[in-house]
Amino acid sequence: MKYDLRIALFQPDIPGNTGTILRMAACLGIAVDVIEPAGFDMSDRALKRAGMDYLEQAALTRHQSWRRFLEWRHSQDRRLILATTKAEQSYRRFAFLPGDVLLFGRESSGVPDQVHKEADERLVVPMVEGRRSLNLAVSAALIAGEAIRQLELI
């Protein structure tokens, strides 16, 4: 199966979120890239509980470092779209393209400035004023859902 859309997780630190995203991705035909180091062992019970039996069906690629991920991305000529609370452009007003990689940062700290600089685009999930952030898996589902809708992947 060719995956026209990917979700990348930058050094995730909550196994339940990663498991939920892997389960969603397996069900929707989205590949997932985990950029290590993760803040947990990839055999973690919470990861397995959230991902259930879908983990084995997920198209997962693990990258040993940010540098290795960038090498892979450039070799694939894929656009990198960063989800961040620091962006101004709404994901709802963005034109997704086949091959896009949707990048999500660590639950505890997002991504460092160097990662922000590497992104081709930065998107935000608009929220009610005074709210800080959504759960990472929820944000990934919202943005991936919009990309799937636009690209008519399912």
Coordinates of N, CA, C and O in Angstrom, one line a residue, residues 64-154:
Q64 N 16.3 7.0 14.1 CA 17.2 7.1 15.3 C 17.4 8.5 15.8 O 17.8 8.7 17.0
S65 N 17.2 9.5 15.0 CA 17.5 10.9 15.4 C 16.8 11.9 14.4 O 16.3 11.5 13.4
W66 N 16.7 13.1 14.8 CA 16.2 14.2 14.0 C 16.9 14.3 12.7 O 16.4 14.4 11.6
R67 N 18.3 14.2 12.8 CA 19.1 14.3 11.6 C 18.8 13.1 10.6 O 18.6 13.4 9.4
R68 N 18.6 11.9 11.1 CA 18.3 10.8 10.2 C 16.9 11.0 9.6 O 16.7 10.6 8.4
F69 N 16.0 11.5 10.4 CA 14.6 11.7 9.8 C 14.7 12.8 8.7 O 14.1 12.6 7.6
L70 N 15.5 13.8 8.9 CA 15.6 14.9 7.9 C 16.2 14.3 6.6 O 15.8 14.6 5.5
E71 N 17.3 13.5 6.7 CA 17.9 12.8 5.6 C 16.8 12.0 4.8 O 16.8 12.1 3.6
W72 N 16.0 11.2 5.5 CA 15.0 10.4 4.9 C 14.0 11.4 4.2 O 13.6 11.1 3.0
R73 N 13.5 12.4 4.9 CA 12.5 13.3 4.3 C 13.0 13.9 3.0 O 12.3 14.0 2.1
H74 N 14.2 14.4 3.1 CA 14.8 15.1 1.9 C 14.9 14.1 0.7 O 14.7 14.4 -0.4
S75 N 15.3 12.9 1.1 CA 15.5 11.8 0.0 C 14.1 11.5 -0.6 O 14.1 11.0 -1.8
Q76 N 13.0 11.7 0.1 CA 11.7 11.4 -0.4 C 11.0 12.6 -1.0 O 9.9 12.5 -1.5
D77 N 11.6 13.8 -0.8 CA 11.1 15.1 -1.3 C 9.7 15.3 -0.8 O 8.7 15.6 -1.5
R78 N 9.5 15.2 0.6 CA 8.2 15.4 1.2 C 8.2 16.7 1.9 O 9.2 17.1 2.5
R79 N 7.0 17.3 1.9 CA 6.8 18.6 2.6 C 6.6 18.3 4.1 O 5.8 17.4 4.4
L80 N 7.2 19.1 5.0 CA 7.0 18.9 6.4 C 6.1 20.0 7.0 O 6.4 21.2 6.9
I81 N 5.0 19.5 7.6 CA 4.0 20.4 8.1 C 3.9 20.3 9.6 O 3.6 19.2 10.1
L82 N 4.3 21.3 10.3 CA 4.4 21.2 11.8 C 3.1 21.7 12.4 O 2.7 22.9 12.1
A83 N 2.6 21.0 13.3 CA 1.4 21.4 14.1 C 2.0 22.0 15.4 O 2.8 21.4 16.1
T84 N 1.6 23.3 15.6 CA 2.2 24.0 16.8 C 1.2 25.1 17.3 O 0.5 25.7 16.5
T85 N 1.2 25.3 18.6 CA 0.4 26.4 19.1 C 1.0 27.7 18.8 O 0.4 28.7 19.0
K86 N 2.2 27.8 18.3 CA 2.9 29.0 17.9 C 2.6 29.5 16.5 O 3.1 30.5 16.1
A87 N 1.8 28.7 15.8 CA 1.5 29.1 14.4 C 0.3 30.0 14.4 O -0.5 30.1 15.3
E88 N 0.1 30.7 13.2 CA -1.1 31.5 13.0 C -2.1 31.0 12.0 O -3.2 31.3 12.1
Q89 N -1.6 30.1 11.1 CA -2.4 29.6 10.1 C -3.2 28.4 10.6 O -2.6 27.4 11.1
S90 N -4.5 28.4 10.4 CA -5.3 27.3 10.8 C -5.2 26.1 9.9 O -5.1 26.3 8.7
Y91 N -5.2 24.9 10.4 CA -5.2 23.7 9.6 C -6.4 23.6 8.7 O -6.3 23.0 7.6
R92 N -7.5 24.3 9.0 CA -8.7 24.2 8.2 C -8.6 25.1 7.0 O -9.4 24.9 6.1
R93 N -7.6 26.0 6.9 CA -7.5 26.9 5.8 C -6.2 26.6 5.0 O -5.7 27.4 4.2
F94 N -5.7 25.4 5.2 CA -4.4 25.0 4.5 C -4.7 23.9 3.5 O -5.6 23.1 3.6
A95 N -4.0 24.0 2.3 CA -4.1 23.1 1.2 C -3.1 22.0 1.4 O -1.9 22.2 1.1
F96 N -3.5 20.8 1.8 CA -2.6 19.7 1.9 C -2.3 19.1 0.6 O -3.1 19.2 -0.3
L97 N -1.2 18.4 0.5 CA -0.7 17.8 -0.8 C -0.4 16.3 -0.5 O 0.0 16.0 0.6
P98 N -0.6 15.5 -1.5 CA -0.1 14.1 -1.3 C 1.4 14.1 -0.9 O 2.1 14.9 -1.5
G99 N 1.7 13.2 0.0 CA 3.1 13.1 0.4 C 3.5 13.9 1.6 O 4.6 13.8 2.2
D100 N 2.5 14.8 2.1 CA 2.8 15.6 3.2 C 3.1 14.8 4.5 O 2.6 13.7 4.7
V101 N 4.0 15.3 5.3 CA 4.3 14.7 6.6 C 3.8 15.6 7.6 O 4.3 16.8 7.7
L102 N 2.9 15.2 8.5 CA 2.3 16.0 9.5 C 3.2 15.8 10.8 O 3.1 14.7 11.3
L103 N 3.9 16.8 11.2 CA 4.8 16.6 12.4 C 4.2 17.1 13.7 O 3.7 18.3 13.7
F104 N 4.3 16.3 14.7 CA 3.8 16.7 16.0 C 4.9 16.6 17.0 O 5.6 15.6 17.0
G105 N 5.0 17.6 17.9 CA 6.1 17.6 18.9 C 5.8 16.8 20.2 O 4.7 16.2 20.3
R106 N 6.7 16.8 21.1 CA 6.6 16.1 22.4 C 5.4 16.7 23.1 O 5.2 18.0 23.1
E107 N 4.7 15.9 23.8 CA 3.6 16.4 24.6 C 4.0 17.4 25.7 O 3.3 18.3 26.0
S108 N 5.2 17.1 26.3 CA 5.7 18.0 27.4 C 6.3 19.3 26.9 O 6.3 20.3 27.7
S109 N 6.9 19.3 25.7 CA 7.6 20.5 25.4 C 7.6 20.9 23.9 O 8.3 21.9 23.5
G110 N 6.8 20.3 23.1 CA 6.7 20.6 21.7 C 8.0 20.3 20.9 O 8.5 19.2 21.1
V111 N 8.5 21.2 20.1 CA 9.7 20.9 19.3 C 10.7 22.1 19.6 O 10.2 23.2 19.8
P112 N 12.0 21.8 19.5 CA 12.9 22.9 19.6 C 12.9 23.9 18.4 O 12.4 23.5 17.3
D113 N 13.5 25.0 18.5 CA 13.6 26.0 17.4 C 14.1 25.5 16.1 O 13.6 25.8 15.0
Q114 N 15.1 24.6 16.2 CA 15.7 24.1 15.0 C 14.7 23.2 14.2 O 14.7 23.2 12.9
V115 N 13.8 22.6 14.9 CA 12.7 21.8 14.2 C 11.7 22.8 13.5 O 11.3 22.6 12.4
H116 N 11.4 23.8 14.3 CA 10.5 24.8 13.7 C 11.0 25.4 12.4 O 10.3 25.6 11.4
K117 N 12.3 25.6 12.4 CA 13.0 26.2 11.2 C 13.0 25.3 10.0 O 12.9 25.7 8.9
E118 N 13.0 24.0 10.3 CA 13.0 23.0 9.2 C 11.6 22.8 8.5 O 11.5 22.3 7.4
A119 N 10.6 23.1 9.3 CA 9.2 22.9 8.7 C 8.9 23.8 7.5 O 9.3 25.0 7.5
D120 N 8.3 23.2 6.5 CA 7.9 24.0 5.4 C 6.7 24.9 5.7 O 6.5 26.0 5.1
E121 N 5.8 24.4 6.6 CA 4.6 25.1 7.0 C 4.3 24.8 8.4 O 4.7 23.8 9.0
R122 N 3.6 25.8 9.1 CA 3.3 25.6 10.5 C 1.8 25.9 10.7 O 1.3 26.9 10.2
L123 N 1.1 24.9 11.3 CA -0.4 25.0 11.4 C -0.8 25.0 12.9 O -0.1 24.3 13.7
V124 N -1.9 25.6 13.2 CA -2.5 25.6 14.5 C -3.9 25.0 14.5 O -4.6 25.2 13.5
V125 N -4.3 24.4 15.5 CA -5.7 24.0 15.7 C -6.3 25.2 16.5 O -6.0 25.3 17.7
P126 N -7.2 25.9 15.9 CA -7.8 27.1 16.7 C -8.6 26.6 17.9 O -9.3 25.5 17.8
M127 N -8.5 27.3 19.0 CA -9.2 26.9 20.2 C -9.9 28.1 20.8 O -9.5 29.3 20.4
V128 N -10.7 27.9 21.7 CA -11.3 29.0 22.5 C -10.2 29.7 23.2 O -9.3 29.1 23.8
E129 N -10.3 31.0 23.3 CA -9.3 31.8 23.9 C -9.1 31.4 25.4 O -10.1 31.1 26.1
G130 N -7.9 31.4 25.8 CA -7.5 31.1 27.2 C -7.2 29.6 27.4 O -6.8 29.2 28.4
R131 N -7.3 28.8 26.3 CA -7.0 27.4 26.4 C -5.6 27.2 25.9 O -5.2 27.8 24.9
R132 N -4.8 26.3 26.5 CA -3.4 26.1 26.1 C -3.3 25.1 24.9 O -2.6 25.4 24.0
S133 N -3.8 23.9 25.1 CA -3.6 22.9 24.0 C -4.5 21.7 24.1 O -5.2 21.5 25.2
L134 N -4.6 21.0 23.1 CA -5.4 19.8 23.0 C -4.5 18.6 23.3 O -3.2 18.7 23.1
N135 N -5.0 17.4 23.5 CA -4.3 16.2 23.6 C -3.6 16.0 22.2 O -4.3 16.2 21.2
L136 N -2.4 15.5 22.2 CA -1.7 15.2 21.0 C -2.4 14.3 20.0 O -2.5 14.6 18.8
A137 N -3.0 13.2 20.5 CA -3.7 12.3 19.6 C -4.9 13.0 19.0 O -5.3 12.7 17.8
V138 N -5.6 13.8 19.8 CA -6.8 14.5 19.3 C -6.3 15.5 18.2 O -6.9 15.6 17.1
S139 N -5.3 16.2 18.4 CA -4.7 17.2 17.4 C -4.4 16.4 16.1 O -4.7 16.9 15.0
A140 N -3.7 15.3 16.3 CA -3.3 14.5 15.1 C -4.5 14.0 14.3 O -4.5 14.1 13.1
A141 N -5.5 13.6 15.0 CA -6.8 13.2 14.4 C -7.5 14.3 13.6 O -7.9 14.1 12.5
L142 N -7.5 15.5 14.2 CA -8.2 16.6 13.6 C -7.5 17.0 12.3 O -8.1 17.1 11.2
I143 N -6.2 17.1 12.4 CA -5.4 17.6 11.2 C -5.3 16.5 10.1 O -5.5 16.8 9.0
A144 N -5.1 15.2 10.5 CA -5.0 14.1 9.6 C -6.4 14.0 8.9 O -6.5 13.7 7.7
G145 N -7.5 14.1 9.7 CA -8.8 14.0 9.1 C -9.1 15.1 8.0 O -9.7 14.8 7.0
E146 N -8.6 16.3 8.3 CA -8.8 17.3 7.3 C -8.0 17.0 6.0 O -8.4 17.2 4.9
A147 N -6.7 16.6 6.2 CA -5.9 16.2 5.1 C -6.5 15.1 4.3 O -6.5 15.1 3.0
I148 N -7.0 14.1 4.9 CA -7.7 12.9 4.3 C -8.9 13.4 3.5 O -9.1 13.0 2.3
R149 N -9.7 14.3 4.1 CA -10.9 14.9 3.4 C -10.5 15.6 2.1 O -11.0 15.4 1.1
Q150 N -9.4 16.5 2.3 CA -9.0 17.2 1.1 C -8.5 16.3 0.0 O -8.7 16.6 -1.2
L151 N -7.7 15.4 0.4 CA -7.0 14.5 -0.6 C -7.8 13.3 -1.1 O -7.4 12.6 -1.9
E152 N -9.0 13.2 -0.4 CA -9.9 12.1 -0.8 C -9.2 10.7 -0.7 O -9.3 9.9 -1.7
L153 N -8.5 10.5 0.3 CA -7.7 9.3 0.4 C -8.5 8.0 0.8 O -8.1 6.9 0.6
I154 N -9.6 8.2 1.5 CA -10.5 7.1 1.9 C -11.8 7.3 1.2 O -12.4 8.3 1.1

